[in-house]
Short mmCIF file of C-alpha atoms and ligand atoms in Angstrom, two decimals:
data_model
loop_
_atom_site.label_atom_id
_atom_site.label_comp_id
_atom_site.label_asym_id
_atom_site.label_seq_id
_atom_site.Cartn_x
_atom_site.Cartn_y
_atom_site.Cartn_z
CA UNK A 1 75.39 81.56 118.46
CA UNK A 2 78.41 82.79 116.59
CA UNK A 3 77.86 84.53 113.61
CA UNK A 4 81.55 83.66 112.16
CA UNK A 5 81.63 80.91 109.64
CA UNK A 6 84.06 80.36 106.72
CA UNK A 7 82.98 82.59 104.47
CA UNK A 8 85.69 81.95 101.94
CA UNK A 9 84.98 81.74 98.09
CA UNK A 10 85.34 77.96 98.27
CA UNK A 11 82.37 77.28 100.53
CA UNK A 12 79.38 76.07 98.72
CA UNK A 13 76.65 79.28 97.47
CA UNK A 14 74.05 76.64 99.48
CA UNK A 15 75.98 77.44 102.48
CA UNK A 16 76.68 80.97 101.81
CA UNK A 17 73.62 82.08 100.28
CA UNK A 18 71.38 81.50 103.06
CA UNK A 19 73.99 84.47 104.95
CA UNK A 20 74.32 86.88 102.89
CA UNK A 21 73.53 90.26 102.48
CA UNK A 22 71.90 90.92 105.63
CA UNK A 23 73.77 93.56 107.66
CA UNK A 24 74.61 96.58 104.83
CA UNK A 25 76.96 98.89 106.09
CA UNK A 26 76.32 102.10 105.39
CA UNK A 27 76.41 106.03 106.65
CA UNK A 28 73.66 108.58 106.56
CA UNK A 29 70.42 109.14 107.81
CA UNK A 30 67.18 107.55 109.25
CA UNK A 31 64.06 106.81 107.37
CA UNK A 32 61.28 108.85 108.21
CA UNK A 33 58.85 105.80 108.42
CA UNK A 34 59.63 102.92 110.59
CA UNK A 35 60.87 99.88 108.50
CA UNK A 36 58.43 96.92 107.61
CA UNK A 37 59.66 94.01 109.21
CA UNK A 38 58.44 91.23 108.55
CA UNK A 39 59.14 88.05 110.58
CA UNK A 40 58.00 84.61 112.02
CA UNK A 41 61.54 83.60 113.06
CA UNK A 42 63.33 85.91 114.98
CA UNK A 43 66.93 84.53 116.55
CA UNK A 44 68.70 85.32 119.65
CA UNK A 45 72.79 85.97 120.54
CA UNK A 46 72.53 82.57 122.85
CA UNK A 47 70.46 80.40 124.94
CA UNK A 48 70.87 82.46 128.20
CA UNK A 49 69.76 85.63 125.80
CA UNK A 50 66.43 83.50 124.51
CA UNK A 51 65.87 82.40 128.03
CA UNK A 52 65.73 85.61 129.29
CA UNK A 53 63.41 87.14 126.62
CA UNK A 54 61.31 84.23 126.84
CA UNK A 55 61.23 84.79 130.71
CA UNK A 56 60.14 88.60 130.29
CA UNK A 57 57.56 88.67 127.27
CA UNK A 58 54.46 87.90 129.64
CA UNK A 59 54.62 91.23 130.78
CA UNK A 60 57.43 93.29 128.08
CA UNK A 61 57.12 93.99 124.65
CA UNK A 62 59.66 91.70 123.90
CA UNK A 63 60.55 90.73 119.90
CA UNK A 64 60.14 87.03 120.20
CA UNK A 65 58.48 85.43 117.89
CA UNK A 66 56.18 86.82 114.79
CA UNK A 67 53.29 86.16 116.16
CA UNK A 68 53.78 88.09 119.30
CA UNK A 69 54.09 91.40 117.19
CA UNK A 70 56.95 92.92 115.43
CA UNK A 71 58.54 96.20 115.45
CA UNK A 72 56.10 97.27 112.23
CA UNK A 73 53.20 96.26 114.76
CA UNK A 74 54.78 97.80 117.84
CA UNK A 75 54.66 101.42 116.30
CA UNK A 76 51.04 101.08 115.44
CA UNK A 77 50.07 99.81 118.76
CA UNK A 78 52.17 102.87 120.31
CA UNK A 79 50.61 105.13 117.30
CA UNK A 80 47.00 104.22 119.13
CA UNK A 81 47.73 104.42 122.34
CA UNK A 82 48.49 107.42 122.03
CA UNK A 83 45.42 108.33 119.78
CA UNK A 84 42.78 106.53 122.60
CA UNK A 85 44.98 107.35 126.10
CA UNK A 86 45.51 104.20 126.64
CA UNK A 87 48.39 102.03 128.86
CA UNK A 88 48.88 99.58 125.81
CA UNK A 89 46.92 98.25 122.78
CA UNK A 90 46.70 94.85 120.49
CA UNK A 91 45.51 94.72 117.27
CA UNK A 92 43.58 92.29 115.91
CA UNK A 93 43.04 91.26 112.01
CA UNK A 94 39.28 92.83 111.60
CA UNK A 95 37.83 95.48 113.84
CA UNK A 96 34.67 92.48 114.49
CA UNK A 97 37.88 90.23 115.52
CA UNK A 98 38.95 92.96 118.07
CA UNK A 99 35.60 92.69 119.92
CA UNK A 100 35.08 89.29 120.22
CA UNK A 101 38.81 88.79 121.40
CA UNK A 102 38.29 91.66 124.20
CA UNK A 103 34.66 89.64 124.94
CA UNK A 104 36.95 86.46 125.05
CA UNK A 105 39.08 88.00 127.33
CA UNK A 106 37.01 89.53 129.90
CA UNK A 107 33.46 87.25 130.43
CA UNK A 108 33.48 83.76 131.75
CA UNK A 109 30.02 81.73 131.67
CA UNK A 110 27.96 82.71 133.78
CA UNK A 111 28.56 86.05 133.50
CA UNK A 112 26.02 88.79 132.27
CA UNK A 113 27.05 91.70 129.72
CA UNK A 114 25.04 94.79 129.28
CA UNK A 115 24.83 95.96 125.75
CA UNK A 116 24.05 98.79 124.55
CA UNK A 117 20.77 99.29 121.64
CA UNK A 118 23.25 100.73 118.92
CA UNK A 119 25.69 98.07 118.45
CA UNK A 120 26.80 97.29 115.03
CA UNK A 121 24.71 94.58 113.86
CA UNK A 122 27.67 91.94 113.53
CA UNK A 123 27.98 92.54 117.57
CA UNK A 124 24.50 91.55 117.75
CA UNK A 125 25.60 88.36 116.16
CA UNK A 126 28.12 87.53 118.17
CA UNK A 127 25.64 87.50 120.99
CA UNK A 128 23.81 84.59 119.45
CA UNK A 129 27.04 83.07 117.67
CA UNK A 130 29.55 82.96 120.99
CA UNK A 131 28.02 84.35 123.96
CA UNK A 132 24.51 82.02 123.84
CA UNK A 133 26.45 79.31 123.53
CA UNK A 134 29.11 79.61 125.87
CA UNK A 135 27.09 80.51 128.18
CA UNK A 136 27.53 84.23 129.13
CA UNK A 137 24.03 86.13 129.99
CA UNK A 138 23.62 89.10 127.76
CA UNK A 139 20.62 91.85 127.36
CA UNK A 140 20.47 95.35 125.62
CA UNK A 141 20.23 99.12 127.49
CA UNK A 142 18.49 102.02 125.33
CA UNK A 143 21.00 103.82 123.49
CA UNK A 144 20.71 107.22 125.29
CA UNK A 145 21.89 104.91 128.74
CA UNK A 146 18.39 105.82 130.38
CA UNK A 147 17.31 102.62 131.45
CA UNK A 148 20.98 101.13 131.99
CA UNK A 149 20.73 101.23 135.78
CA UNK A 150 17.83 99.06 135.73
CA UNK A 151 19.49 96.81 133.20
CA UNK A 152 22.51 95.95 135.51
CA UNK A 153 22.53 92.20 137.19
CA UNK A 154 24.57 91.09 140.22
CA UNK A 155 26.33 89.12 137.62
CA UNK A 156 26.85 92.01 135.10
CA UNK A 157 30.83 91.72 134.67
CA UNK A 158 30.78 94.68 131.42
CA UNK A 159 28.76 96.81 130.18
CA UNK A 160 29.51 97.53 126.22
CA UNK A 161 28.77 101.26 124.92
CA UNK A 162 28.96 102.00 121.18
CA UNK A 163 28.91 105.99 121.41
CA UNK A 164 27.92 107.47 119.37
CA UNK A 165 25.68 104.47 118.05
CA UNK A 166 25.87 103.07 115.03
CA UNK A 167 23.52 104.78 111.93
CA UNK A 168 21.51 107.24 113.67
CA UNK A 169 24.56 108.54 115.79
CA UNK A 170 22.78 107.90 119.69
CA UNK A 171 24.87 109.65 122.50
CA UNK A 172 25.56 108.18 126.06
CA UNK A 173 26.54 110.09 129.25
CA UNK A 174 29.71 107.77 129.22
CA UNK A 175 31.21 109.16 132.28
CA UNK A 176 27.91 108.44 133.99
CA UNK A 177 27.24 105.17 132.77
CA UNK A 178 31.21 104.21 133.76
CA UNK A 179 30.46 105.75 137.42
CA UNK A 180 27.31 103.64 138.21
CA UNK A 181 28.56 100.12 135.91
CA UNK A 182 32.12 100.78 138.43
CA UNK A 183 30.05 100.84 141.39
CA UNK A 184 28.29 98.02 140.90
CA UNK A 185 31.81 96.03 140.07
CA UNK A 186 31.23 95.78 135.95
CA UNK A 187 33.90 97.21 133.66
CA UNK A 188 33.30 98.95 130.65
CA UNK A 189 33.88 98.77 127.28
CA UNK A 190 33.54 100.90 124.15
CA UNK A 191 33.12 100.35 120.42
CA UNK A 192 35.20 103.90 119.22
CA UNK A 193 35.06 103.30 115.30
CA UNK A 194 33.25 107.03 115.25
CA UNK A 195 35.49 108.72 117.24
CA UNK A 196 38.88 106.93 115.90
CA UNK A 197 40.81 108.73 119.13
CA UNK A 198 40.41 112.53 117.65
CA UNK A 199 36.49 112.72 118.16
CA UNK A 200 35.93 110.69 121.04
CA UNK A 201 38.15 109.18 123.55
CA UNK A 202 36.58 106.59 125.66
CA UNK A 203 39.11 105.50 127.80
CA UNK A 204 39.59 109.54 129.38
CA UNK A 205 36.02 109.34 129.81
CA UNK A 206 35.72 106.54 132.36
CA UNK A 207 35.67 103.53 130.37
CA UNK A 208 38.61 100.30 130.70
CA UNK A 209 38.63 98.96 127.37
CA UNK A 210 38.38 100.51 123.69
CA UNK A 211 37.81 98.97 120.29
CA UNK A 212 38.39 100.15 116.50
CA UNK A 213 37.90 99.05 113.68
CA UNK A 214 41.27 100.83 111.87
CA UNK A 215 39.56 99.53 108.57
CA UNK A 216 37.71 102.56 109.06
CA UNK A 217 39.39 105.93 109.25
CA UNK A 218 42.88 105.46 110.78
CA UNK A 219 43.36 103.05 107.47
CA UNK A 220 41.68 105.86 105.71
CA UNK A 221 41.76 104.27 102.15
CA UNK A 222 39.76 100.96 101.82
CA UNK A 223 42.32 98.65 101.70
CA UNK A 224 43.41 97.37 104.40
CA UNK A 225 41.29 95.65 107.53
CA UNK A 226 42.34 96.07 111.01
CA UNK A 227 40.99 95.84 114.52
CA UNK A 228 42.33 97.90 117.65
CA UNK A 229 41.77 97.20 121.58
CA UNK A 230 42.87 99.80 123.61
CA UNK A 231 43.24 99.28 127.74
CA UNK A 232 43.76 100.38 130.91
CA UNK A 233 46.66 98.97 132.51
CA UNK A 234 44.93 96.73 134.78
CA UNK A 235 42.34 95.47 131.97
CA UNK A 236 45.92 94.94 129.66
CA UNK A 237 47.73 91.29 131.16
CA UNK A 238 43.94 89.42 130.25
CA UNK A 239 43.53 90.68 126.38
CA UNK A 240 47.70 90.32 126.28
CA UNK A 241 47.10 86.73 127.36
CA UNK A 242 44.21 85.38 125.63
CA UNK A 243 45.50 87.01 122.76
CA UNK A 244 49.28 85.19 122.91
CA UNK A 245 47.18 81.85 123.68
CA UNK A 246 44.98 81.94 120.26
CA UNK A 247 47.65 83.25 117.96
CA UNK A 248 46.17 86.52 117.23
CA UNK A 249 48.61 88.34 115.55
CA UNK A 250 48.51 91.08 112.51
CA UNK A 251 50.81 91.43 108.64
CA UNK A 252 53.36 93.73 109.54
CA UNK A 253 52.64 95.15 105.77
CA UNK A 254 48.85 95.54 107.37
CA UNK A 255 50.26 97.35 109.93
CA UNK A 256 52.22 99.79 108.15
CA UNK A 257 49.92 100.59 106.04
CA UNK A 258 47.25 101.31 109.08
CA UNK A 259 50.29 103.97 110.80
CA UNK A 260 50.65 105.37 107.37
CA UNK A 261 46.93 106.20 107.18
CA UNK A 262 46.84 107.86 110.80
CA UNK A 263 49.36 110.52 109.91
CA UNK A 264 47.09 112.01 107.96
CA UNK A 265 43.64 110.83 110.16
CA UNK A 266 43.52 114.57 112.00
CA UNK A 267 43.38 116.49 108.73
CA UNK A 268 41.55 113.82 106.74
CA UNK A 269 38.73 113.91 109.68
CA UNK A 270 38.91 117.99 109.24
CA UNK A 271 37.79 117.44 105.64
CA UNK A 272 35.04 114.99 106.38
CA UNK A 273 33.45 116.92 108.82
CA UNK A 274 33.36 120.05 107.34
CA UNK A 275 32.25 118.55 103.74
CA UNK A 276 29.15 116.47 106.20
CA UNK A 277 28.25 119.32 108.10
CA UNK A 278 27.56 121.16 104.48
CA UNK A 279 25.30 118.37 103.14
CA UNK A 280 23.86 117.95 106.06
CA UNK A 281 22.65 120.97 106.64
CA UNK A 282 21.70 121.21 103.19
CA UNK A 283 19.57 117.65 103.23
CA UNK A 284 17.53 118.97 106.61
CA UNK A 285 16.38 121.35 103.61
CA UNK A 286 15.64 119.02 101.31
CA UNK A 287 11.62 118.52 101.11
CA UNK A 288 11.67 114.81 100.99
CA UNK A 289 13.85 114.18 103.79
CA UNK A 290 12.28 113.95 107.25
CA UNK A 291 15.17 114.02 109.63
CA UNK A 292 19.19 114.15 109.04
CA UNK A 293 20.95 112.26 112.18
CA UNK A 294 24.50 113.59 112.78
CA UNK A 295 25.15 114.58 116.33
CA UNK A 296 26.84 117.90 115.40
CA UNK A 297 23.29 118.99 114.32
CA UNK A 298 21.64 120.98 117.53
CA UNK A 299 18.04 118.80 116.16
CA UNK A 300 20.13 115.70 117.22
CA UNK A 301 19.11 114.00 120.61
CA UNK A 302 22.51 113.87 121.50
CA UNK A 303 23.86 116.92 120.43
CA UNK A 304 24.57 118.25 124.24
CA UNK A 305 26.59 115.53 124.95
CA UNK A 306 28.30 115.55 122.09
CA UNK A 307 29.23 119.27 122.67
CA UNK A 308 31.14 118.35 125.77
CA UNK A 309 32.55 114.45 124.81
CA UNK A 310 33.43 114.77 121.32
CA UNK A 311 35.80 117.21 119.39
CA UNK A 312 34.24 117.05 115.73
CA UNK A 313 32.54 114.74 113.74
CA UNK A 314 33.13 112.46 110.83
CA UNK A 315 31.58 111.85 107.31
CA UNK A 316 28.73 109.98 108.73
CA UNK A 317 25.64 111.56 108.23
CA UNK A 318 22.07 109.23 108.00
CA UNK A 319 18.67 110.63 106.37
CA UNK A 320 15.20 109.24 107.24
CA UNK A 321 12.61 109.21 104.50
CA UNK A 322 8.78 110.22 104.89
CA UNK A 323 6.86 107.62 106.04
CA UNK A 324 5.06 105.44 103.25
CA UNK A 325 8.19 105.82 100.89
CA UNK A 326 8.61 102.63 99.25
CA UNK A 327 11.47 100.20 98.91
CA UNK A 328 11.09 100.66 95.05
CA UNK A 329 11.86 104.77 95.85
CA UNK A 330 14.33 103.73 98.09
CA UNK A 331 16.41 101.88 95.72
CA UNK A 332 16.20 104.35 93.11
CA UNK A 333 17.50 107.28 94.93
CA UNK A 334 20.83 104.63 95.73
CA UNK A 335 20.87 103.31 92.51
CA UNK A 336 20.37 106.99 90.69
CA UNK A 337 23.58 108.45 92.88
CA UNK A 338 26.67 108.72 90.42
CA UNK A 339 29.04 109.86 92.62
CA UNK A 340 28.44 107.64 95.91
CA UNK A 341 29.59 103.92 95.94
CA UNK A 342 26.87 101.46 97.64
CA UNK A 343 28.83 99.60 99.98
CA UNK A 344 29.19 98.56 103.32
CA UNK A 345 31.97 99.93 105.69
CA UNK A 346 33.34 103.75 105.40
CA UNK A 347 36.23 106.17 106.72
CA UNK A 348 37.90 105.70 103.34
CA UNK A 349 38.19 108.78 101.01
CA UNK A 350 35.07 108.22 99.25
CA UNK A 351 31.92 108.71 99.89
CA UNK A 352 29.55 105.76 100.04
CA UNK A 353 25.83 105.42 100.44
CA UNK A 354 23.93 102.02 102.20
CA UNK A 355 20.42 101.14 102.74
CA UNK A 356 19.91 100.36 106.53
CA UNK A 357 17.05 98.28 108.41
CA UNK A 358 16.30 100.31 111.57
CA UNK A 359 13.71 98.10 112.79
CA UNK A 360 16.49 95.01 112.95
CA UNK A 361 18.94 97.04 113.90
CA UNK A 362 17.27 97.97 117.27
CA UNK A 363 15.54 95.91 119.94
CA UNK A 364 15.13 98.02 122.39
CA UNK A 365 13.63 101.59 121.06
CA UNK A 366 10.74 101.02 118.71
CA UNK A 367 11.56 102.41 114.92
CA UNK A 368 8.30 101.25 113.64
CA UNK A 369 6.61 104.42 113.14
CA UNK A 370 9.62 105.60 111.26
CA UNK A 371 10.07 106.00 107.31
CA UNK A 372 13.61 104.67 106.02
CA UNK A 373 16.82 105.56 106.98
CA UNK A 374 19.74 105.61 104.27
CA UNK A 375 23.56 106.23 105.68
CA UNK A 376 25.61 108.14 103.69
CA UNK A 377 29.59 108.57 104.31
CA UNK A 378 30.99 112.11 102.66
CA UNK A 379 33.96 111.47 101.50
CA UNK A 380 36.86 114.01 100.52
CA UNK A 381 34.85 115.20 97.37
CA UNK A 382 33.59 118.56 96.67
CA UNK A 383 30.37 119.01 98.72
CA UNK A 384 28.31 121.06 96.00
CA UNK A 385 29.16 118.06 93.74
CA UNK A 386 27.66 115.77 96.41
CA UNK A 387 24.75 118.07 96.83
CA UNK A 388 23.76 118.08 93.42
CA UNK A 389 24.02 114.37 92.91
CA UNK A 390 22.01 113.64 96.05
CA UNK A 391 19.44 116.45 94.75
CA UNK A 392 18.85 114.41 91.00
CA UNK A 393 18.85 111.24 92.77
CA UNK A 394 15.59 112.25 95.14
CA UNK A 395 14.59 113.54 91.77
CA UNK A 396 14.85 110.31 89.54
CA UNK A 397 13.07 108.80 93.06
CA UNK A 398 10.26 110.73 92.45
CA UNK A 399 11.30 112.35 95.88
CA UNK A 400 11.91 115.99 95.40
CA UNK A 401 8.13 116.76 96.00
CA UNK A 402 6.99 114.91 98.84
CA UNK A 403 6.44 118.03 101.63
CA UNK A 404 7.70 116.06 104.73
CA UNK A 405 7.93 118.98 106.86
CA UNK A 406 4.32 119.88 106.60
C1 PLP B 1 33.04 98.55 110.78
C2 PLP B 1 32.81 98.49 112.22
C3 PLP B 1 33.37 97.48 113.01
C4 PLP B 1 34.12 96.28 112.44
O1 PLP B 1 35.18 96.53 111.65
P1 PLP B 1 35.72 95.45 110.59
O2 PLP B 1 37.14 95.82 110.46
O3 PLP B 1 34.88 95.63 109.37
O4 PLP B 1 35.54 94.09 111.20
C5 PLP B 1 33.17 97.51 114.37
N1 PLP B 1 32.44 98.49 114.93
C6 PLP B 1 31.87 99.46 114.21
C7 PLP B 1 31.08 100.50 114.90
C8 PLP B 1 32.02 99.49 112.83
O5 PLP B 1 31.43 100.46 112.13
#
């Protein structure tokens, strides 16, 4: 389309208006930080030009439409492909989003998915909310992978690995579990939220597909929710397509704010670990706390795997209670912590304390004879600070003289 039109005073400002102001010329230099563009429209030189792009974006990164991604989104999706050495990645509005659209996009009825016994409880959901219904078989494997083999069916299409697990921090042997599910003709796919790309990557390990949940650390700040699946290239054209077909798209404002958090995600996930290895090491001290779970700690079940997988850990660290403690006691060690919020979700700057259910959150291992567990997230404060606000809230508790390691 030509661009020239009379742009003399006497045309009408409604005519004008509408095309001004929109190519500044100008000398200098380049932004650090890729623009925000933001978009639904986007408008081509001439048919033959929006033929051609139309013709190309099943398989390109083409700029096509807003839906399709933007240039804002584009440098994100590069940003993680990078982080989880992967051939391309889509994001999705929540990390929960990003699962069920990679579940969407690989299993059919009919077919059987092997999950794994630490899934984030909103996976376990979707099991009963989408896969029951439509129709796709699904069962759980112990977190550790030990009785995964036996799990498999001739109609197992994916096995799913969260690694490590969600709350108590269960390792895999991913490269093993990704030799015998390849074998046997299932792919597999990963929930990375822990690892966000610098502590664990999935995909070098074996495995096709990888989720995040960049709400979580790449965001880094709490304000801003964002889901990531990461592929191999020949697991990329059927996430690419379902994708396109629903409409799944992300703000480009979401975006940049999500790239903006991962240049600092490296140094940021220094911080946490260092300030969670201190109070962890300080609560398997503590006399009313039974067992820390954090897989950098050599009493972890996992902690030899997580030697040779990961590269670090993050803020998570989760604390059982003696046996017999009650939910009253419970409660008033969260309630009595000044400097922790109680909330759900974590990787932001803060640390945050929640209450978890063990015994719903597993089907597979047996947590019954187990006292409860509270998950903490350290944040970026000053660990003694921490230390001595976990230490008066066990007090208030009445926990600080319970003798669990006796
Ligand atoms: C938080 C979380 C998600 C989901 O992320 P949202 O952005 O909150 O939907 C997925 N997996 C794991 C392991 C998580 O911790």
């Amino acid at each position: 389309m030509s661009t020239d039109f009379d742009e003399s005073p006497h045309t009408a400002w409604q005519t004008r208006l509408p095309h001004m102001g929109k190519n500044p010329a100008y000398v200098g230099g380049s932004a650090m930080n890729p623009a925000i563009v933001r978009a639904s429209t986007v408008v081509f030189d001439s048919t033959a030009h929006q033929r051609e792009m139309r013709a190309r974006r099943g398989e390109e990164r083409i700029f096509s439409y807003g839906a399709r991604g933007t240039p804002t989104s584009f440098a994100l999706e590069d940003a993680v492909s990078e982080l989880e050495g992967a051939y391309r990645t889509r994001l999705l509005p929540t990390g929960l989003a990003a699962i069920a659209m990679a579940l969407l996009s690989y299993l059919k009825p009919g077919d059987h998915v092997l999950i794994t016994d630490s899934a984030y409880q909103p996976m376990r959901h979707l099991t009963e909310q989408f896969l029951r219904p439509y129709g796709i078989e699904f069962s759980f494997f112990a977190a550790d992978g030990s009785d995964a083999r036996a799990g498999m069916r001739a109609n197992t299409r994916m096995l799913y690995a969260e690694c490590p697990g969600s709350l108590v921090y269960e390792m895999c042997d991913l490269p093993a579990l990704c030799a015998m599910a390849h074998a046997q003709g299932a792919m597999v796919m990963v929930d990375n939220t822990w690892g966000s790309g610098v502590q664990y990557r999935p995909l070098t390990l074996g495995a096709d597909v990888s989720v995040m949940a960049a709400t979580k650390y790449l965001s880094g700040h709490s304000d801003v929710m964002m889901g990531t699946v990461a592929t191999r290239q020949e697991y990329w054209q059927p996430l690419a397509e379902r994708c396109d077909a629903f409409g799944m798209t992300v703000s480009p404002d979401d975006a940049w704010l999500v790239l903006r958090g991962v240049r600092s995600l490296a140094a940021r996930l220094k911080t946490h670990e260092q300030h969670a290895l201190d109070v962890a090491r300080w609560l398997e001290t503590h006399p009313a706390v039974v067992k820390v779970y954090c897989p950098a700690l050599p009493s972890h079940a996992g902690h030899d795997l997580w030697i040779r997988d990961c590269h670090g850990t993050n803020g998570l660290v989760s604390l059982e209670l003696p046996v017999g403690t009650s939910q009253q006691q419970v409660d008033r060690f969260i309630d009595s912590l000044a400097l922790f919020g109680l909330g759900a979700s974590w990787g932001g700057y803060e640390s945050l304390v929640t209450p978890t259910d063990m015994k719903q959150a597993r089907s597979v291992t047996d947590w019954s004879a187990h006292g409860p567990v509270v998950r903490l997230h350290i944040g970026l404060e000053e660990p003694e600070d921490l230390k001595r606000d976990l230490a008066q809230a066990f007090s208030h508790a009445g926990l600080d003289k319970v003798r669990a390691h006796e």
